Structure formats: structure tokens, C-alpha cells
mmCIF file of C-alpha atoms in Angstrom:
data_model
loop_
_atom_site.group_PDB
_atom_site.id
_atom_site.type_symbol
_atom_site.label_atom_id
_atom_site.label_comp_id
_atom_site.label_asym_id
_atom_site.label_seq_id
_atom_site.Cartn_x
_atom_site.Cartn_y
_atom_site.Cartn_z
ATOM 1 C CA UNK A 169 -127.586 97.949 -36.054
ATOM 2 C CA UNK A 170 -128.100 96.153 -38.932
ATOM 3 C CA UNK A 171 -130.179 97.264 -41.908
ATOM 4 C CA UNK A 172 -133.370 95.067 -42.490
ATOM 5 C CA UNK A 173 -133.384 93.540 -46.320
ATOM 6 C CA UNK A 174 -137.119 94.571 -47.429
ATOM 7 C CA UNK A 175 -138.301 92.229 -50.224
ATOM 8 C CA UNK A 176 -138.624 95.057 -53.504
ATOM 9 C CA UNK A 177 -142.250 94.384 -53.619
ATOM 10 C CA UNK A 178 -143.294 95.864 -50.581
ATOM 11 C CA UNK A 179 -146.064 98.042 -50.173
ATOM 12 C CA UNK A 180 -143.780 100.779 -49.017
ATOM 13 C CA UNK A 181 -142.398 101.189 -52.712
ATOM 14 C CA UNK A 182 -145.490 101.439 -54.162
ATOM 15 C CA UNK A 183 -146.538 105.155 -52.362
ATOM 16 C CA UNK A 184 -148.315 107.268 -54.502
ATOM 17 C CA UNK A 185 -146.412 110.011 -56.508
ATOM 18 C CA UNK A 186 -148.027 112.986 -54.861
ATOM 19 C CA UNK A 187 -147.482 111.688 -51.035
ATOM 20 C CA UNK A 188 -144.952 113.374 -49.039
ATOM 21 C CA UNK A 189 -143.899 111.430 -46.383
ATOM 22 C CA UNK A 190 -141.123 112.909 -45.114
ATOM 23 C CA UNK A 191 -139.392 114.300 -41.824
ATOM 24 C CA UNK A 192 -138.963 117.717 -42.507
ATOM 25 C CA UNK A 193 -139.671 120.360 -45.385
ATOM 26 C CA UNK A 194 -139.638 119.718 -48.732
ATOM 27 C CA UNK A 195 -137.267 121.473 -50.726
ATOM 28 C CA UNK A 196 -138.475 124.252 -52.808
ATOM 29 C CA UNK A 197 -138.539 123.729 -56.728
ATOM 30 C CA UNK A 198 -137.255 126.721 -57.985
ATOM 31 C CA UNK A 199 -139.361 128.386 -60.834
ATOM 32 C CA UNK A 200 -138.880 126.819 -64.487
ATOM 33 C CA UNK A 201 -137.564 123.576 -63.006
ATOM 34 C CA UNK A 202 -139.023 120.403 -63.099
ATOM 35 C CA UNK A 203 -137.713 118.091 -60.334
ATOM 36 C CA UNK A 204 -138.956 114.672 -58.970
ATOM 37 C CA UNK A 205 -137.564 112.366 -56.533
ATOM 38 C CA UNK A 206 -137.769 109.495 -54.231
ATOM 39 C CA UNK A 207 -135.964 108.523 -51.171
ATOM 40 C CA UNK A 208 -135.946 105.442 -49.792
ATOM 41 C CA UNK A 209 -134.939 104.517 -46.007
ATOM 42 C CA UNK A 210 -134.049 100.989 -45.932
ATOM 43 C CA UNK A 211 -133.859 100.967 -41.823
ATOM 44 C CA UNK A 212 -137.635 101.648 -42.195
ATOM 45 C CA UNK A 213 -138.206 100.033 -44.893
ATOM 46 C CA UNK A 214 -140.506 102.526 -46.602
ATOM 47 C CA UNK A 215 -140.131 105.675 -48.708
ATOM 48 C CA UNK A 216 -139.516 109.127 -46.760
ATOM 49 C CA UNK A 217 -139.724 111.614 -49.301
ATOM 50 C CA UNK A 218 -141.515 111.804 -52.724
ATOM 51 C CA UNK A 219 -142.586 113.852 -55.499
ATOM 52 C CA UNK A 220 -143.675 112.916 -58.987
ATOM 53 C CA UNK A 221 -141.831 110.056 -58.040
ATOM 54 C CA UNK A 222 -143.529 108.316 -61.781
ATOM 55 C CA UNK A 223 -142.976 110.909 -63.914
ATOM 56 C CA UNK A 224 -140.997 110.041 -66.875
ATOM 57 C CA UNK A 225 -137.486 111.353 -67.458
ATOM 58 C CA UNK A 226 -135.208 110.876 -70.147
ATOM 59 C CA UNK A 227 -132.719 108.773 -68.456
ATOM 60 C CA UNK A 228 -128.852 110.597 -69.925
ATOM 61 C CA UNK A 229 -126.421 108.309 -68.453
ATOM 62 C CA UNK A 230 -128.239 107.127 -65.384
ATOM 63 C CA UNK A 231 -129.529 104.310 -67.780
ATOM 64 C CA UNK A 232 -126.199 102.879 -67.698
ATOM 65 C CA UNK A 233 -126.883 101.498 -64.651
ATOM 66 C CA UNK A 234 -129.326 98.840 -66.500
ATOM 67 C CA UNK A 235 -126.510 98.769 -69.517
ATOM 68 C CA UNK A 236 -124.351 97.026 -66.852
ATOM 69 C CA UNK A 237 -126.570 94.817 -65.586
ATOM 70 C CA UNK A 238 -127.925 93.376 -68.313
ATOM 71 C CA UNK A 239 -124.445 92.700 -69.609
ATOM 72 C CA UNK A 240 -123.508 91.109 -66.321
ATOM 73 C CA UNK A 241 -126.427 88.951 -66.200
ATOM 74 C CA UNK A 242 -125.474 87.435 -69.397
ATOM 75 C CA UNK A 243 -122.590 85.938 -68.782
ATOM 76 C CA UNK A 244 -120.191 84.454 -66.139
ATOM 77 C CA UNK A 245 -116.805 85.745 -66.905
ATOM 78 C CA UNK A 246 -116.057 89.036 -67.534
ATOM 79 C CA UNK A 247 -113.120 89.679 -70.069
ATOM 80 C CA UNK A 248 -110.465 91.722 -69.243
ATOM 81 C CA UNK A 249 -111.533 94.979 -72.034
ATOM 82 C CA UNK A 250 -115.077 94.836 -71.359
ATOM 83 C CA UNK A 251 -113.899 95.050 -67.249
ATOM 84 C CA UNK A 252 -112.248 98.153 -68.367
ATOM 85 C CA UNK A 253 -115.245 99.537 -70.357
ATOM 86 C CA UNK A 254 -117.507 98.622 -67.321
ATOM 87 C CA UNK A 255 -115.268 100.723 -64.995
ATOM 88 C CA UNK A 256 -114.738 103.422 -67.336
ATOM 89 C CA UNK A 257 -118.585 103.846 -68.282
ATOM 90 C CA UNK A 258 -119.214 103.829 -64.823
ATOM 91 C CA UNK A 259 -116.964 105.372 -62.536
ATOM 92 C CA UNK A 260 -116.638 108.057 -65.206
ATOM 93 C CA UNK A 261 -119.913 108.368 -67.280
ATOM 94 C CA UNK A 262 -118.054 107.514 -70.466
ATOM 95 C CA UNK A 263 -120.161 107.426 -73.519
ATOM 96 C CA UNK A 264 -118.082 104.855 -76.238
ATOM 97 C CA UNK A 265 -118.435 102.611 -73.510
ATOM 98 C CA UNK A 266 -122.006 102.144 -73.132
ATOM 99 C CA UNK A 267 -122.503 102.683 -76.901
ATOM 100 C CA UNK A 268 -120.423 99.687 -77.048
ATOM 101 C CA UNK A 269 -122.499 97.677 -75.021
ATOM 102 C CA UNK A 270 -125.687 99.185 -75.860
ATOM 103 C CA UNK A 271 -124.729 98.139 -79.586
ATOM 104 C CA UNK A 272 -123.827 94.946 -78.726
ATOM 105 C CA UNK A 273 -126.284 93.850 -76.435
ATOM 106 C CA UNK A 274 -129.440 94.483 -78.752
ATOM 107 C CA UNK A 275 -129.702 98.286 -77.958
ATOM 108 C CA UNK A 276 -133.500 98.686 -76.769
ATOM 109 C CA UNK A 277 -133.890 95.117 -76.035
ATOM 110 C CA UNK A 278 -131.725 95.530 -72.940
ATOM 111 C CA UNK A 279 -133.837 97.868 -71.483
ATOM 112 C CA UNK A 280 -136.963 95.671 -72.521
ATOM 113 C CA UNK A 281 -135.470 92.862 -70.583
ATOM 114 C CA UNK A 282 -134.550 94.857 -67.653
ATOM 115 C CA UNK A 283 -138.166 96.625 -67.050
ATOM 116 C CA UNK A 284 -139.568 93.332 -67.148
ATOM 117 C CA UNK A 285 -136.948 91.421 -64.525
ATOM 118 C CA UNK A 286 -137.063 94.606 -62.398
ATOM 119 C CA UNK A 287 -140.845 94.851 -62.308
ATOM 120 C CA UNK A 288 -139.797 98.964 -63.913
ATOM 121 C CA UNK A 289 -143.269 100.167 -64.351
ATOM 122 C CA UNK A 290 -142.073 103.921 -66.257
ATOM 123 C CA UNK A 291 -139.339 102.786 -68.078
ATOM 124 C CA UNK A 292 -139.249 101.776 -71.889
ATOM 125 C CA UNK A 293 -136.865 102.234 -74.745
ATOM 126 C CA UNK A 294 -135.549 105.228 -76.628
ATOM 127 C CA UNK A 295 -138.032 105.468 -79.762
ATOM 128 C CA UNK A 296 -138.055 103.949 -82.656
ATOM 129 C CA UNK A 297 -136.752 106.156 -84.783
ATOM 130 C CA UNK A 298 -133.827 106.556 -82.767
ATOM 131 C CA UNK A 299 -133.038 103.458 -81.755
ATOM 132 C CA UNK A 300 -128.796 104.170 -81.221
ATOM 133 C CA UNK A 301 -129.883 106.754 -78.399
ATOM 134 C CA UNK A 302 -129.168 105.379 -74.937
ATOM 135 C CA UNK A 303 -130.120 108.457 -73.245
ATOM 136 C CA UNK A 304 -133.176 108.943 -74.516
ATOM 137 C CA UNK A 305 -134.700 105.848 -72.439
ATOM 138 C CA UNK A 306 -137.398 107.224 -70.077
ATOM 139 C CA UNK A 307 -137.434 106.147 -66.701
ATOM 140 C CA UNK A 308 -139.002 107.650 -63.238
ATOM 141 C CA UNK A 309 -137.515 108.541 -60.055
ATOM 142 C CA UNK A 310 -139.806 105.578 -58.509
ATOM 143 C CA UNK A 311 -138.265 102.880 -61.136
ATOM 144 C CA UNK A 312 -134.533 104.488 -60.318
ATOM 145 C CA UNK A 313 -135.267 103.154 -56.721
ATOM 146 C CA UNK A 314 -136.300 99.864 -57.609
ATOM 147 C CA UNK A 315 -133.290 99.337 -59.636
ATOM 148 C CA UNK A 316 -130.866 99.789 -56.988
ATOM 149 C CA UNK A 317 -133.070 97.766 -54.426
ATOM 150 C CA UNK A 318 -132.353 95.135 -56.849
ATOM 151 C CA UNK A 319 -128.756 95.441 -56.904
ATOM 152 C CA UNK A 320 -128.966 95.164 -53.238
ATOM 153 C CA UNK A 321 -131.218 92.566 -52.212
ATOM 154 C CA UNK A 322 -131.811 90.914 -55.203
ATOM 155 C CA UNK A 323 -128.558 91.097 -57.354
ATOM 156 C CA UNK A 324 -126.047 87.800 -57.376
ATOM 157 C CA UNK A 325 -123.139 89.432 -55.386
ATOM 158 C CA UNK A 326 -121.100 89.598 -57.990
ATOM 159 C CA UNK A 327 -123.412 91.739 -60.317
ATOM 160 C CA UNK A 328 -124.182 93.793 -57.594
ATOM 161 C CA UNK A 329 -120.599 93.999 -56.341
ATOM 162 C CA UNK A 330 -118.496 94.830 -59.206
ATOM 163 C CA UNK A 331 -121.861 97.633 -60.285
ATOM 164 C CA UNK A 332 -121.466 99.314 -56.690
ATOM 165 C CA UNK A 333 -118.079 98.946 -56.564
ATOM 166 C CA UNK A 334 -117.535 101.415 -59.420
ATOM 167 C CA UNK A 335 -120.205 103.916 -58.169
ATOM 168 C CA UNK A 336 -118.488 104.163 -54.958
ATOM 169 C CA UNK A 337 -115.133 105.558 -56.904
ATOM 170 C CA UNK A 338 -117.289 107.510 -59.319
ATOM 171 C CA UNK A 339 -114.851 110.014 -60.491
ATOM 172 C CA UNK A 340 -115.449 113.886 -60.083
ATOM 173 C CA UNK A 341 -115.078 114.285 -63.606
ATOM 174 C CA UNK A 342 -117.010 112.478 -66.626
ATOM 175 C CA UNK A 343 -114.810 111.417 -69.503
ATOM 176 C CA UNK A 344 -116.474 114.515 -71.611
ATOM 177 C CA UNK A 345 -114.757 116.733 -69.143
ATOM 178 C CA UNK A 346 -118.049 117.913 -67.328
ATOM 179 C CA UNK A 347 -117.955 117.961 -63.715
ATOM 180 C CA UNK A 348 -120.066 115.159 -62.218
ATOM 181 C CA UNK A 349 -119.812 116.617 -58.401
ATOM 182 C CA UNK A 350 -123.562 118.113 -58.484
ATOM 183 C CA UNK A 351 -126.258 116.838 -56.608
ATOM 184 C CA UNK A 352 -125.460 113.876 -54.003
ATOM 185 C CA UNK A 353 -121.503 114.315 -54.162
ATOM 186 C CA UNK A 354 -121.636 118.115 -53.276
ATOM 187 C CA UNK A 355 -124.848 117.745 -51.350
ATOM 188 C CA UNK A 356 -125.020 115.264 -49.015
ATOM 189 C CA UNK A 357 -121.738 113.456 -46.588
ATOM 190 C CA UNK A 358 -119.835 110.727 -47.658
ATOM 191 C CA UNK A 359 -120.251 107.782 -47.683
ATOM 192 C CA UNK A 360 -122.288 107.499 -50.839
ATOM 193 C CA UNK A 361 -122.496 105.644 -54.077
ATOM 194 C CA UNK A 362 -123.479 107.872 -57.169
ATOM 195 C CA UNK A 363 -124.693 107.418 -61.166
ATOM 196 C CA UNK A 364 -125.588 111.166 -62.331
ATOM 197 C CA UNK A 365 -126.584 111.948 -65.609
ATOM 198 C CA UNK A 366 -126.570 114.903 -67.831
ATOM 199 C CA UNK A 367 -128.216 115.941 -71.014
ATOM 200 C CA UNK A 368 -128.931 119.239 -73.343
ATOM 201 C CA UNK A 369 -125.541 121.286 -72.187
ATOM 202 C CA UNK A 370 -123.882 120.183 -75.859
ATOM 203 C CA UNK A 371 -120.606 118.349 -76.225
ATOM 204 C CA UNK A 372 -117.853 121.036 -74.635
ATOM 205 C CA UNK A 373 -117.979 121.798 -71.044
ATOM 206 C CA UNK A 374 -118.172 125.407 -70.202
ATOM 207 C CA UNK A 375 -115.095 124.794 -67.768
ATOM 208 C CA UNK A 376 -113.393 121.936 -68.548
ATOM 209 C CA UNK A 377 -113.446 119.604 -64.905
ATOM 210 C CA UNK A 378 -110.473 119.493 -63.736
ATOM 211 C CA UNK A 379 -110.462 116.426 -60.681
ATOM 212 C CA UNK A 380 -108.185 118.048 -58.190
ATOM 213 C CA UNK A 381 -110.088 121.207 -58.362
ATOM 214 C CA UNK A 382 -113.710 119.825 -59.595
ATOM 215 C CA UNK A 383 -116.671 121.790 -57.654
ATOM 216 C CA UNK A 384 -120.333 121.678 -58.437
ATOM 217 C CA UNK A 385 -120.471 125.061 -59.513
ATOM 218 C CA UNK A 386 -118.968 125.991 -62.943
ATOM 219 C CA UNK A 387 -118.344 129.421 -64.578
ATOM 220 C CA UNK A 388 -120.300 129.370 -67.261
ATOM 221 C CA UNK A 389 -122.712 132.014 -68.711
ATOM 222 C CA UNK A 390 -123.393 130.727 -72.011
ATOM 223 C CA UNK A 391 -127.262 129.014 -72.550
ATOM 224 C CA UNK A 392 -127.568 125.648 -73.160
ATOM 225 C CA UNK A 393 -129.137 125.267 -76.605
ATOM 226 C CA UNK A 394 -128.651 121.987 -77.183
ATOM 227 C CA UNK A 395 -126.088 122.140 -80.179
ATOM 228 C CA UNK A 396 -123.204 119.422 -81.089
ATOM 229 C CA UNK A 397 -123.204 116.740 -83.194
ATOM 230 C CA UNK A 398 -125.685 113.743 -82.820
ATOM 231 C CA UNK A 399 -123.645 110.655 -82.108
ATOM 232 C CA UNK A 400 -126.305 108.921 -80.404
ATOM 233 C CA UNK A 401 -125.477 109.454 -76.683
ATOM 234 C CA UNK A 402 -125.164 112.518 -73.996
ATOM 235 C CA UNK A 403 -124.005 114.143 -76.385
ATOM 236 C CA UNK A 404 -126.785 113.673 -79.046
ATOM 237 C CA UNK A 405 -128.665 116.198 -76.622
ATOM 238 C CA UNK A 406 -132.485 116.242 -79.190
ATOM 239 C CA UNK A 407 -133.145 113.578 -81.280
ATOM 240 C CA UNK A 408 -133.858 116.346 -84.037
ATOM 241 C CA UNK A 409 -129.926 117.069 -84.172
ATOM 242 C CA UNK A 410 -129.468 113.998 -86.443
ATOM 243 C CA UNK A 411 -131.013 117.114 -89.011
ATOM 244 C CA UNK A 412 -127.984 119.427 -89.627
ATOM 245 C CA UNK A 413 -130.791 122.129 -90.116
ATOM 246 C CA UNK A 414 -131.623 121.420 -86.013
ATOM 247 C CA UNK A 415 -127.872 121.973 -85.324
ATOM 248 C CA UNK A 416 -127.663 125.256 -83.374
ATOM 249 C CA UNK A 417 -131.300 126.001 -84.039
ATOM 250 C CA UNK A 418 -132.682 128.682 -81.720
ATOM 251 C CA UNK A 419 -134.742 128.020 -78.299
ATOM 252 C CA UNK A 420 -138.395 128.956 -80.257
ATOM 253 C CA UNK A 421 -137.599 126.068 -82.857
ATOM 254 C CA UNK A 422 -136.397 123.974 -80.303
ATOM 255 C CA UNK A 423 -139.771 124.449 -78.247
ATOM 256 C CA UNK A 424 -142.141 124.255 -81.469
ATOM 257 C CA UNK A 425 -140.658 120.994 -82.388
ATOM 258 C CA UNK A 426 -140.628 119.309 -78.469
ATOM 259 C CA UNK A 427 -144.699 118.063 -78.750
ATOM 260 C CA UNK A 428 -144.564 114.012 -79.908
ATOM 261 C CA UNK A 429 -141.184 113.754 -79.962
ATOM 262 C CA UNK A 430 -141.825 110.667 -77.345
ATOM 263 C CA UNK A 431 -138.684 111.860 -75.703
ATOM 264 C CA UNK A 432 -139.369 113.437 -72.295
ATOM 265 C CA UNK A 433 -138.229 117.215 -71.874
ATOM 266 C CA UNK A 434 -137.431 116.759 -75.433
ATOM 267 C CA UNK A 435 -135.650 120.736 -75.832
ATOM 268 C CA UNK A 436 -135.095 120.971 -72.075
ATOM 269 C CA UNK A 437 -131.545 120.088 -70.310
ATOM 270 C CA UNK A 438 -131.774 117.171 -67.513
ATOM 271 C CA UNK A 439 -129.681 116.541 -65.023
ATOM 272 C CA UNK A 440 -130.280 113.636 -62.480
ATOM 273 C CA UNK A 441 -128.111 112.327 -59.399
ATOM 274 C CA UNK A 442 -128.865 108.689 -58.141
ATOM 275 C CA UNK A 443 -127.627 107.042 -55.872
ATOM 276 C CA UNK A 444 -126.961 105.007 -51.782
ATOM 277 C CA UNK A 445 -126.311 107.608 -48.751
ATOM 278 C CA UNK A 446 -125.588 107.249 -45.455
ATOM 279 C CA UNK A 447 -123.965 104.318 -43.477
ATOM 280 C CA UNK A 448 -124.118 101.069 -44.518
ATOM 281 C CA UNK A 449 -126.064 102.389 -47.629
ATOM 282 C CA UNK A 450 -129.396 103.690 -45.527
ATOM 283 C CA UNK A 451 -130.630 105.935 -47.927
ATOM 284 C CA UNK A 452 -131.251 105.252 -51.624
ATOM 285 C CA UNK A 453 -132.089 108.655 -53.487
ATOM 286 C CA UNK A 454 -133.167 109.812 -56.862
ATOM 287 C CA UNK A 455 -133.520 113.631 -57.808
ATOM 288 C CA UNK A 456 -134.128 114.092 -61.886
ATOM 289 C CA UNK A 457 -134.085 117.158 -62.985
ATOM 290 C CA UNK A 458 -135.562 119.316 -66.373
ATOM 291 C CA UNK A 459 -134.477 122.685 -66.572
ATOM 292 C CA UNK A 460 -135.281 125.497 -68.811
ATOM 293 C CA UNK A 461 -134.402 125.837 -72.476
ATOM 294 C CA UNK A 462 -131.560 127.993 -72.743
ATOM 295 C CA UNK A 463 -130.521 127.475 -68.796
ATOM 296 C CA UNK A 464 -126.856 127.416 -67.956
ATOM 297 C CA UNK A 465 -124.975 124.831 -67.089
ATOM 298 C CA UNK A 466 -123.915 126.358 -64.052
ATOM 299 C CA UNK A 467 -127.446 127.382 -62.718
ATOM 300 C CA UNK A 468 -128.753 124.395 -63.599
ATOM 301 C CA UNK A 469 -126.157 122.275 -61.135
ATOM 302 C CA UNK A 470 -126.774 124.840 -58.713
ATOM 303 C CA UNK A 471 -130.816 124.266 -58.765
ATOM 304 C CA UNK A 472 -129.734 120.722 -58.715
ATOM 305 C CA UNK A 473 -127.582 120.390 -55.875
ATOM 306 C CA UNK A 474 -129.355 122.532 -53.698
ATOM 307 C CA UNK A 475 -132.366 120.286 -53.946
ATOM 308 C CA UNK A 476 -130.330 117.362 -53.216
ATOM 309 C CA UNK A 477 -128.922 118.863 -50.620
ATOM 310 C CA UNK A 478 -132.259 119.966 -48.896
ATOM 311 C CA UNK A 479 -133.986 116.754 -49.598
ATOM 312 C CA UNK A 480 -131.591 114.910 -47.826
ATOM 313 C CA UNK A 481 -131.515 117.232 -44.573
ATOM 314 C CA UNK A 482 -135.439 117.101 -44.319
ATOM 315 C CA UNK A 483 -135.073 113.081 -44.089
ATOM 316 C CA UNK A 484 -132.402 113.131 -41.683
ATOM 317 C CA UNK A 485 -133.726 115.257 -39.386
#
């Protein structure tokens, strides 16, 4: 059966962020973790899961999603380096990439003009002090949603085409060597579509990814402080690393320092998978993630993925 094409403006989008409207059980939020997310049925037409689906999350690379779009947008032809960039940044999360458009395109202007197109209600530009950082956009599971509602109803074909296209092929390892298989790739059954994004675990992997044997579940034991240099992506993990005093500063600086940053879960590692599920693209999910200051990589995909994977079985029930 066909899915029904729901205009993005329904009422259904718009449910309040404490509702919880779906099938089953929710999945439990384990203790220090921050989680929010939204599914969206398009069969029904209407959201079937939700929690603190407007709280504001630093975006990591799920913002690249609007990076892409507003480059797309802008023009008709697509030459052949910026193709590769587009695939590169993402199918594989690669940060030069969407530097390189984020510089060229006017940096927080392009998420400026994308809130407004996409109606994105929670999500505004790095701050102003640190205007080069990409990842430090905020943005809500709720607006995450409404993004990829407009690549599918709303999106000229070939935006929303050659965008998709890439997410289905997403790679199980980012360009940075971290394993991108948490969440919806090593939670829920193919076929599915993903952007994650990752932020606060430094610049080095704790296990470098390798693709043929990528899992969610790395070996790492070593806290993520949030050290590495600040180059104004992922990487860049607190805005207070451009200070070469922040640079390996412990956990108790790191929280003193979070308040009026106007960076959400400013000292905290995120990790976020978005994404379609399900035949013909049924489900579109968001699940961001904030995790304690001086979590592990590895515990912190595992909170991660289990979540995803629970949310996902409550709705399909």
C-alpha cells in the first residue's frame, strides 16, 4: 500500500514535547543521559513516539543535512568536486567537506535561511563568537523531523534525491575513523537511511573503525574529556578549546565553565542518529543524545543504540 504524502504542516507534527503517543513502552533513559526523540509514521500520518521532542541539541554533524540543502537549492548544476564533497560529507560524515561549504555558503546564514524555508522552530546558528563551528548549531529532535519531511514531500526530486541517495550508502565508518554503526544502523532492520552525529569524544577514535569489521560497540575505556585541537568542526568538541589553557582541562573546569556558553550540553558528549526506517521509508526517527562528562565512547554508543533500538520496537509493535 502506498504511503499517504502528509502536507509538513499538519497538526500531527505539532504534538506537544511531553506526549507519548506510542504503541508500546518507552525506552528507559538510563541515569546521566539526556535523550529526546521523535518518530514519525508517515502511513498514519502523525507522530508515534515523543519525548522532549523541542529540546535543543547541539546538532555535530547531523546539521549537514541543512549544509546540503542549502547548497543544492542554490544552484542547478552541480560540479563534478563539489559532487564528490557532497558524497563524501555525507555518506561518510567528513568534516573538510562541510567546512568547505559551510565557509562558502555564508556559514550561519545557511542555517538562517534554512529555519526559515523549513518553518525549524529550535534551530538557530552556532554563536557569535564562534561563528566557523558547524556543530555547534542547535536544533531539536521535533525540527530533525521536519527537515526530512521536507526532503520528502517538499524537496525538488533532485535535492531530495541526490541528499537520500547518499544517506542510504552511509558508510559504517566516518572519515575520522569513528564508527558510525550506533543507533539506527545497529538498532533497527534495514532498509534505512541514516545522518548520525557525534561530538565531545576528541579527535582519535578509541578503536580505529575498521568497515569490514565496524560494530556499534568499541573497546574503549578511556573518558571522553573533550580534548583535541579546535578546528571548528566535530572535532572542535567545546567552543572553549580555541583557549590552549581549555585543551585537556579536567571534567570540574569543563562543568564550571558550561553555564552561558549558548552551546547546548556545552562539556557533555552528544551523539544523535537520524534518519527513514522501514519500507518504503515509513518511519522517520530522531534520537539525540547528551551523555555524561567524562563518559566513554563505548558506553555512550551503547546507551545510544539501545534506545534506538527499543524505541523502534515499541512503535512497531
Amino acid at each position: 500500500m502506498p504511503l499517504a504524502v502528509v502536507p509538513i504542516a499538519v497538526a500531527a507534527l505539532a504534538a506537544p514535547a511531553h506526549a507519548a503517543t506510542h504503541a508500546g513502552a518507552p525506552p528507559r533513559v538510563p541515569a546521566g543521559t539526556t535523550a529526546a526523540w521523535v518518530v514519525f509514521d508517515r502511513q498514519a500520518g502523525k507522530i508515534v513516539a515523543t519525548r522532549n521532542a523541542h529540546r535543543k541539541y547541539r546538532s555535530a554533524s547531523v546539521v549537514k543535512i541543512l549544509i546540503a540543502i542549502d547548497y543544492l537549492e542554490g544552484r542547478t548544476s552541480v560540479p563534478a568536486a563539489d559532487a564528490r564533497l557532497l558524497k563524501v560529507m555525507l555518506r561518510s560524515s567528513d568534516d573538510d567537506a562541510a567546512s568547505a561549504f559551510w565557509d562558502r555558503l555564508g556559514k550561519g546564514q545557511i542555517i538562517v535561511r534554512q529555519a526559515r524555508r523549513l518553518g525549524l522552530s529550535d534551530t538557530a546558528p552556532p554563536p557569535a563568537s564562534k561563528p566557523g563551528f558547524w556543530g555547534y548549531t542547535s536544533l531539536s529532535a521535533y525540527d530533525i523531523v521536519r527537515t526530512y519531511r521536507y526532503l520528502l514531500d517538499r524537496a525538488e526530486p533532485r535535492v531530495r534525491d541526490t541528499i537520500l541517495g547518499h544517506l542510504r550508502r552511509s558508510t559504517p565508518c566516518g572519515t575520522d575513523g569513528f564508527d558510525q554503526t550506533f543507533g539506527i544502523p545497529d538498532g533497527v532492520p534495514r532498509p534505512w537511511a541514516v545522518k548520525q552525529g557525534w561530538s565531545g569524544f576528541g579527535t582519535t577514535p578509541p578503536v580505529r573503525c575498521d568497515a569490514r569489521t565496524a560494530t556499534a560497540a568499541s573497546r574503549d575505556t578511556s573518558p571522553a574529556t573533550g580534548s583535541g585541537p579546535a578546528i571548528g568542526a566535530r572535532a572542535a568538541v567545546f567552543s572553549y578549546a580555541s583557549d590552549a589553557k581549555a585543551i585537556g582541562a579536567p571534567i570540574s573546569w569543563i562543568a564550571r565553565h558550561a553555564t552561558g556558553s549558548g552551546v547546548p550540553d556545552y562539556g557533555r558528549p552528544v551523539l544523535h542518529t537520524t534518519g527513514l526506517a522501514g519500507q518504503g521509508d515509513r518511519y522517520i526517527m530522531a534520537v539525540l543524545t547528551a551523555h555524561p562528562a567524562g563518559g566513554t565512547w563505548s558506553s555512550s554508543v551503547k546507551r545510544t543504540t539501545t534506545l534506538t533500538r527499543d524505541l523502534y520496537r515499541s512503535v512497531t509493535r
